[in-house]
Amino acid sequence: SIVESVPAPDVTVEVYYDSACTTVVSSIDWGVIEAGGSTNTTIYVKNLGNTPVTLTLGTQNWDPPDAAQYIDVNWDYDGRVLAPGEVIPVTLTLTVSSNVTDITDFSFEIVITSEG
């Protein structure tokens, strides 16, 4: 009998501040944003796994919790498949609603997940 061992897919991505992938993103300082305004930042996502992946964006752990009603984060990722080792730039856009009230400071986690 022949037994073939196939390694399990390793689906892992890492996010960096720079295109050379030397500094991992630990936080983003969005600066001061007025109601109705938005700001952008570019990050670099690298597929560290051994299988092609697609990405999804989410947020969690908003502080204060109601900030999620007034603040939105989107990106320009187009759904393309990242090959193992591939790095792509992604622009994140944070937009604050024009009807935001009583929120002067906020924090949240951006969650980028990969699926093989």
Tab-separated table of C-alpha atoms in Angstrom:
chain	number	residue	atom	x	y	z
A	1	SER	CA	0.000	0.000	0.000
A	2	ILE	CA	1.057	3.573	-0.639
A	3	VAL	CA	0.432	6.234	1.939
A	4	GLU	CA	0.697	9.818	0.807
A	5	SER	CA	1.228	12.488	3.390
A	6	VAL	CA	-0.129	15.875	2.413
A	7	PRO	CA	0.662	18.786	4.727
A	8	ALA	CA	-2.335	20.589	6.134
A	9	PRO	CA	-2.867	23.982	4.573
A	10	ASP	CA	-1.268	26.783	6.546
A	11	VAL	CA	-3.509	29.830	6.203
A	12	THR	CA	-1.729	32.747	7.841
A	13	VAL	CA	-1.425	36.429	6.958
A	14	GLU	CA	0.520	39.204	8.635
A	15	VAL	CA	0.018	42.960	8.334
A	16	TYR	CA	2.930	45.407	8.041
A	17	TYR	CA	3.490	49.167	7.965
A	18	ASP	CA	6.022	48.882	5.123
A	19	SER	CA	6.208	47.129	1.744
A	20	ALA	CA	9.425	45.339	2.771
A	21	CYS	CA	7.406	43.653	5.551
A	22	THR	CA	9.848	44.519	8.316
A	23	THR	CA	7.513	46.204	10.842
A	24	VAL	CA	4.303	44.471	11.950
A	25	VAL	CA	1.296	46.728	12.469
A	26	SER	CA	0.480	46.906	16.167
A	27	SER	CA	-1.776	49.973	16.105
A	28	ILE	CA	-2.917	52.751	13.786
A	29	ASP	CA	-3.072	56.381	14.879
A	30	TRP	CA	-5.898	57.827	12.796
A	31	GLY	CA	-5.248	61.346	14.081
A	32	VAL	CA	-7.998	63.908	14.613
A	33	ILE	CA	-11.031	63.388	12.401
A	34	GLU	CA	-13.938	65.793	12.333
A	35	ALA	CA	-17.556	64.635	12.129
A	36	GLY	CA	-18.303	63.824	8.499
A	37	GLY	CA	-14.615	63.356	7.714
A	38	SER	CA	-12.432	60.444	6.754
A	39	THR	CA	-8.790	59.471	6.685
A	40	ASN	CA	-6.738	56.778	4.945
A	41	THR	CA	-3.737	54.659	5.789
A	42	THR	CA	-1.944	52.036	3.710
A	43	ILE	CA	-0.902	48.694	5.152
A	44	TYR	CA	0.771	45.700	3.524
A	45	VAL	CA	-0.736	42.236	3.867
A	46	LYS	CA	1.538	39.224	3.355
A	47	ASN	CA	0.430	35.632	2.893
A	48	LEU	CA	2.741	33.682	5.211
A	49	GLY	CA	0.953	30.398	4.578
A	50	ASN	CA	1.492	27.638	2.054
A	51	THR	CA	-1.830	27.974	0.242
A	52	PRO	CA	-3.509	30.774	-1.750
A	53	VAL	CA	-5.936	32.871	0.324
A	54	THR	CA	-8.606	35.534	0.109
A	55	LEU	CA	-9.105	38.136	2.824
A	56	THR	CA	-11.993	39.516	4.835
A	57	LEU	CA	-12.125	42.620	7.029
A	58	GLY	CA	-13.946	43.011	10.310
A	59	THR	CA	-13.855	45.026	13.529
A	60	GLN	CA	-14.402	44.167	17.177
A	61	ASN	CA	-13.993	45.404	20.751
A	62	TRP	CA	-15.177	48.966	20.188
A	63	ASP	CA	-14.582	51.387	23.055
A	64	PRO	CA	-16.960	53.027	23.632
A	65	PRO	CA	-19.305	50.353	22.210
A	66	ASP	CA	-21.610	52.875	20.507
A	67	ALA	CA	-18.699	54.247	18.447
A	68	ALA	CA	-19.354	51.413	15.971
A	69	GLN	CA	-22.627	53.148	15.051
A	70	TYR	CA	-20.794	56.277	13.911
A	71	ILE	CA	-17.404	55.088	12.683
A	72	ASP	CA	-16.838	52.843	9.706
A	73	VAL	CA	-13.713	51.155	8.360
A	74	ASN	CA	-13.464	49.984	4.756
A	75	TRP	CA	-10.641	48.949	2.463
A	76	ASP	CA	-9.808	48.848	-1.221
A	77	TYR	CA	-9.006	45.113	-1.282
A	78	ASP	CA	-10.592	43.760	-4.443
A	79	GLY	CA	-11.021	40.109	-3.454
A	80	ARG	CA	-8.077	38.802	-5.422
A	81	VAL	CA	-6.304	35.648	-4.319
A	82	LEU	CA	-2.927	36.081	-2.597
A	83	ALA	CA	-0.385	33.434	-3.489
A	84	PRO	CA	1.925	32.077	-0.761
A	85	GLY	CA	4.557	34.728	-0.018
A	86	GLU	CA	2.693	37.456	-1.912
A	87	VAL	CA	2.419	40.966	-0.451
A	88	ILE	CA	-0.252	43.479	-1.451
A	89	PRO	CA	-0.837	47.077	-0.381
A	90	VAL	CA	-4.288	47.765	1.044
A	91	THR	CA	-5.681	51.191	1.860
A	92	LEU	CA	-7.895	51.359	4.940
A	93	THR	CA	-10.380	54.232	5.128
A	94	LEU	CA	-11.889	55.328	8.426
A	95	THR	CA	-15.024	57.461	8.080
A	96	VAL	CA	-16.796	59.301	10.894
A	97	SER	CA	-20.518	59.975	10.526
A	98	SER	CA	-21.593	63.599	10.355
A	99	ASN	CA	-24.132	62.972	13.143
A	100	VAL	CA	-21.660	61.592	15.696
A	101	THR	CA	-22.092	63.001	19.202
A	102	ASP	CA	-20.225	62.634	22.486
A	103	ILE	CA	-17.353	60.561	21.101
A	104	THR	CA	-13.989	62.257	21.402
A	105	ASP	CA	-11.750	59.194	21.804
A	106	PHE	CA	-12.292	55.669	20.577
A	107	SER	CA	-10.493	52.427	19.992
A	108	PHE	CA	-11.270	49.141	18.278
A	109	GLU	CA	-9.553	46.142	16.749
A	110	ILE	CA	-9.341	45.577	13.018
A	111	VAL	CA	-9.517	41.879	12.186
A	112	ILE	CA	-8.196	40.655	8.837
A	113	THR	CA	-8.863	36.974	8.278
A	114	SER	CA	-7.714	34.719	5.499
A	115	GLU	CA	-9.445	31.796	3.887
A	116	GLY	CA	-7.738	29.192	1.742
